[in-house]
Amino acid sequence: MSYHLPVLAQECITGLNIEPNGVYVDVTYGGGGHSKLIMPHLSDDGRLFGFDQDEDAVANQLDAANFTFVAANFRYLQRFLKLHGVRQVDGILADLGVSSHQLDEGSRGFSYRFESELDMRMNQEAGETAADVLNSRTAEELQHIFGRYGEVRNAKTLAQQIVSERQKSKFINISDFLAFIEPLVRGQRNRYLAQVFQALRIEVNDEMQ
């Protein structure tokens, strides 16, 4: 499956200063781009773990005896490493945020460029969707989400208008949400929409935790 190419791949590998017999963790495995660069530096005694909660990442697992894929959010890093008998690691790599693969997969609902349901979950088997957030949070909670996670200039107005609008019709699809938000855009349109969608994505996936 095609994923994004790591932009600072070599810099990451250099920064890890890999020991051949060490234990390393790629906590945002994705397409395995970073892990594929780490593996050649490890001996048979070295170990590499890849964490990712996105089910699309499962198809990209490395075929190596000393590689272990963990289908989970890396907030549970310590728990799963203990299950595999690991108490200490030599390096951790984290490429945080949404990947270009997730943005380009229109059905996932991460991008305003495509029509789909307002989902945005990195783990589509659990948790609230972006639509759930828009349809359930109070005006104060929405203002906090847009203001803190997206630095949206008119976060208060946007939040109040969302609460008012959903009394008439629930938010379900991206196209409906865009039609609603268009009159509220402040500044450069694409930047504004990107900030709003970023804020929702962070909230949906509890990324701060």
Short mmCIF file of C-alpha atoms in Angstrom, two decimals:
data_model
loop_
_atom_site.label_atom_id
_atom_site.label_comp_id
_atom_site.label_asym_id
_atom_site.label_seq_id
_atom_site.Cartn_x
_atom_site.Cartn_y
_atom_site.Cartn_z
CA MET A 1 0.00 0.00 0.00
CA SER A 2 1.35 3.42 -0.95
CA TYR A 3 2.19 5.69 1.98
CA HIS A 4 4.04 8.96 2.32
CA LEU A 5 7.82 9.03 2.09
CA PRO A 6 9.60 10.20 5.27
CA VAL A 7 10.92 13.72 4.64
CA LEU A 8 13.77 13.69 7.17
CA ALA A 9 14.46 9.98 6.99
CA GLN A 10 18.24 10.05 7.03
CA GLU A 11 18.32 12.70 9.75
CA CYS A 12 16.12 10.47 11.90
CA ILE A 13 18.37 7.46 11.41
CA THR A 14 21.45 9.53 12.23
CA GLY A 15 19.77 10.88 15.35
CA LEU A 16 18.91 7.40 16.61
CA ASN A 17 22.62 6.45 16.54
CA ILE A 18 21.57 2.80 16.21
CA GLU A 19 23.37 0.06 18.11
CA PRO A 20 23.23 -3.25 16.18
CA ASN A 21 22.07 -5.21 19.23
CA GLY A 22 19.72 -2.50 20.50
CA VAL A 23 15.95 -2.31 20.90
CA TYR A 24 14.13 0.37 18.91
CA VAL A 25 10.52 1.46 18.55
CA ASP A 26 8.82 3.19 15.63
CA VAL A 27 5.68 4.44 17.36
CA THR A 28 4.07 5.82 14.19
CA TYR A 29 4.72 2.94 11.81
CA GLY A 30 2.39 3.90 8.94
CA GLY A 31 3.88 2.65 5.71
CA GLY A 32 7.03 1.42 7.44
CA GLY A 33 9.27 3.98 5.75
CA HIS A 34 11.35 4.72 8.84
CA SER A 35 11.40 1.11 10.01
CA LYS A 36 12.74 -0.08 6.67
CA LEU A 37 15.69 2.26 7.16
CA ILE A 38 16.28 1.14 10.74
CA MET A 39 16.33 -2.61 10.03
CA PRO A 40 19.59 -2.77 8.01
CA HIS A 41 21.43 -1.27 10.99
CA LEU A 42 20.29 -4.05 13.34
CA SER A 43 21.91 -7.42 13.84
CA ASP A 44 19.89 -10.59 14.36
CA ASP A 45 20.04 -9.82 18.08
CA GLY A 46 18.62 -6.33 17.64
CA ARG A 47 14.86 -5.77 17.91
CA LEU A 48 12.45 -3.36 16.28
CA PHE A 49 8.84 -2.74 17.28
CA GLY A 50 6.34 -0.85 15.14
CA PHE A 51 3.20 0.67 16.67
CA ASP A 52 0.20 1.89 14.69
CA GLN A 53 -3.53 1.96 15.43
CA ASP A 54 -4.47 2.55 11.78
CA GLU A 55 -5.61 -0.73 10.25
CA ASP A 56 -4.16 0.31 6.87
CA ALA A 57 -0.68 0.04 8.41
CA VAL A 58 -1.11 -3.68 9.09
CA ALA A 59 -0.58 -4.46 5.39
CA ASN A 60 2.88 -2.86 5.48
CA GLN A 61 4.48 -5.06 8.13
CA LEU A 62 8.14 -5.93 7.65
CA ASP A 63 8.93 -9.59 7.11
CA ALA A 64 11.76 -10.02 9.59
CA ALA A 65 12.22 -12.30 12.59
CA ASN A 66 13.35 -9.45 14.83
CA PHE A 67 10.48 -7.13 13.90
CA THR A 68 7.20 -7.02 15.85
CA PHE A 69 4.15 -5.05 14.75
CA VAL A 70 1.80 -3.87 17.51
CA ALA A 71 -1.66 -2.85 16.34
CA ALA A 72 -2.28 -0.28 19.06
CA ASN A 73 -1.96 3.37 19.98
CA PHE A 74 1.53 4.05 21.31
CA ARG A 75 0.07 5.51 24.49
CA TYR A 76 0.16 1.84 25.53
CA LEU A 77 3.84 1.56 24.65
CA GLN A 78 5.07 0.45 28.05
CA ARG A 79 2.32 -2.11 28.49
CA PHE A 80 2.93 -3.87 25.17
CA LEU A 81 6.70 -3.80 25.45
CA LYS A 82 6.44 -5.47 28.84
CA LEU A 83 4.28 -8.17 27.25
CA HIS A 84 7.17 -8.82 24.87
CA GLY A 85 9.70 -8.92 27.68
CA VAL A 86 11.17 -5.48 27.02
CA ARG A 87 11.91 -3.22 29.98
CA GLN A 88 14.27 -0.75 28.32
CA VAL A 89 14.77 0.56 24.78
CA ASP A 90 17.68 2.25 23.04
CA GLY A 91 15.68 4.57 20.82
CA ILE A 92 12.18 5.72 19.94
CA LEU A 93 11.10 7.38 16.69
CA ALA A 94 7.83 9.33 16.47
CA ASP A 95 6.56 11.02 13.30
CA LEU A 96 3.54 12.71 14.88
CA GLY A 97 0.34 13.88 13.24
CA VAL A 98 -1.69 12.74 10.27
CA SER A 99 0.07 11.11 7.31
CA SER A 100 -0.30 12.10 3.68
CA HIS A 101 -1.78 8.64 3.08
CA GLN A 102 -4.58 9.35 5.53
CA LEU A 103 -5.20 12.78 4.00
CA ASP A 104 -5.30 11.35 0.47
CA GLU A 105 -7.64 8.51 1.39
CA GLY A 106 -10.84 10.50 0.92
CA SER A 107 -13.13 8.03 2.64
CA ARG A 108 -11.35 8.58 5.95
CA GLY A 109 -12.71 12.11 6.27
CA PHE A 110 -9.42 13.77 7.24
CA SER A 111 -9.38 16.28 4.40
CA TYR A 112 -11.85 18.90 3.21
CA ARG A 113 -10.69 18.14 -0.36
CA PHE A 114 -12.85 15.01 -0.59
CA GLU A 115 -16.46 14.12 0.05
CA SER A 116 -17.12 11.55 2.75
CA GLU A 117 -18.58 11.22 6.18
CA LEU A 118 -16.95 13.28 8.93
CA ASP A 119 -14.92 10.45 10.45
CA MET A 120 -11.23 11.34 11.07
CA ARG A 121 -10.54 8.37 13.34
CA MET A 122 -7.07 6.88 12.99
CA ASN A 123 -8.51 3.72 14.54
CA GLN A 124 -11.80 3.19 12.76
CA GLU A 125 -12.81 0.43 15.15
CA ALA A 126 -13.20 2.68 18.17
CA GLY A 127 -14.03 6.11 19.49
CA GLU A 128 -16.05 9.10 18.38
CA THR A 129 -16.06 10.45 14.85
CA ALA A 130 -15.67 14.11 13.93
CA ALA A 131 -19.43 14.17 13.33
CA ASP A 132 -19.98 12.90 16.87
CA VAL A 133 -17.83 15.73 18.23
CA LEU A 134 -19.65 18.39 16.21
CA ASN A 135 -23.06 17.05 17.20
CA SER A 136 -22.47 16.52 20.91
CA ARG A 137 -20.00 18.99 22.39
CA THR A 138 -21.17 22.17 24.10
CA ALA A 139 -20.38 25.57 22.62
CA GLU A 140 -17.72 26.09 25.30
CA GLU A 141 -16.09 22.73 24.55
CA LEU A 142 -16.10 23.37 20.80
CA GLN A 143 -14.61 26.82 21.32
CA HIS A 144 -11.81 25.24 23.34
CA ILE A 145 -11.18 22.62 20.64
CA PHE A 146 -11.02 25.11 17.77
CA GLY A 147 -9.12 27.72 19.74
CA ARG A 148 -6.51 25.47 21.32
CA TYR A 149 -5.99 22.80 18.67
CA GLY A 150 -6.54 24.88 15.54
CA GLU A 151 -5.90 28.47 16.65
CA VAL A 152 -9.09 29.37 14.75
CA ARG A 153 -9.53 33.14 14.88
CA ASN A 154 -13.30 33.14 15.39
CA ALA A 155 -13.49 29.97 17.49
CA LYS A 156 -16.25 31.30 19.72
CA THR A 157 -18.50 32.36 16.84
CA LEU A 158 -17.85 29.10 14.98
CA ALA A 159 -18.71 27.04 18.06
CA GLN A 160 -21.92 28.95 18.72
CA GLN A 161 -23.03 28.65 15.10
CA ILE A 162 -22.37 24.90 15.09
CA VAL A 163 -24.55 24.40 18.16
CA SER A 164 -27.30 26.50 16.58
CA GLU A 165 -27.11 24.73 13.20
CA ARG A 166 -27.22 21.20 14.59
CA GLN A 167 -30.58 21.91 16.18
CA LYS A 168 -31.95 21.98 12.64
CA SER A 169 -29.76 19.34 11.01
CA LYS A 170 -27.00 17.09 12.33
CA PHE A 171 -23.54 17.24 10.77
CA ILE A 172 -22.77 14.04 8.86
CA ASN A 173 -20.88 14.73 5.62
CA ILE A 174 -17.94 16.95 4.75
CA SER A 175 -19.85 18.72 1.96
CA ASP A 176 -22.63 19.76 4.34
CA PHE A 177 -20.12 20.98 6.91
CA LEU A 178 -18.24 22.98 4.28
CA ALA A 179 -21.44 24.59 3.03
CA PHE A 180 -22.25 25.61 6.60
CA ILE A 181 -18.77 26.90 7.41
CA GLU A 182 -18.18 28.90 4.22
CA PRO A 183 -19.76 32.17 5.47
CA LEU A 184 -17.71 31.91 8.67
CA VAL A 185 -14.30 31.66 7.00
CA ARG A 186 -11.85 34.32 8.16
CA GLY A 187 -8.65 35.04 6.26
CA GLN A 188 -7.26 32.64 3.66
CA ARG A 189 -9.86 29.93 3.00
CA ASN A 190 -7.63 26.85 2.73
CA ARG A 191 -5.68 27.82 5.82
CA TYR A 192 -8.86 28.37 7.81
CA LEU A 193 -10.36 25.03 6.76
CA ALA A 194 -7.08 23.26 7.50
CA GLN A 195 -7.08 24.72 11.02
CA VAL A 196 -10.68 23.64 11.66
CA PHE A 197 -10.09 20.11 10.37
CA GLN A 198 -6.83 19.84 12.32
CA ALA A 199 -8.60 20.81 15.53
CA LEU A 200 -11.30 18.20 14.99
CA ARG A 201 -8.74 15.51 14.13
CA ILE A 202 -6.72 16.18 17.28
CA GLU A 203 -9.85 15.98 19.43
CA VAL A 204 -11.18 12.83 17.75
CA ASN A 205 -7.89 10.98 18.20
CA ASP A 206 -7.06 12.43 21.62
CA GLU A 207 -3.65 13.31 20.21
CA MET A 208 -2.58 15.47 23.14
CA GLN A 209 -2.68 12.38 25.34
#
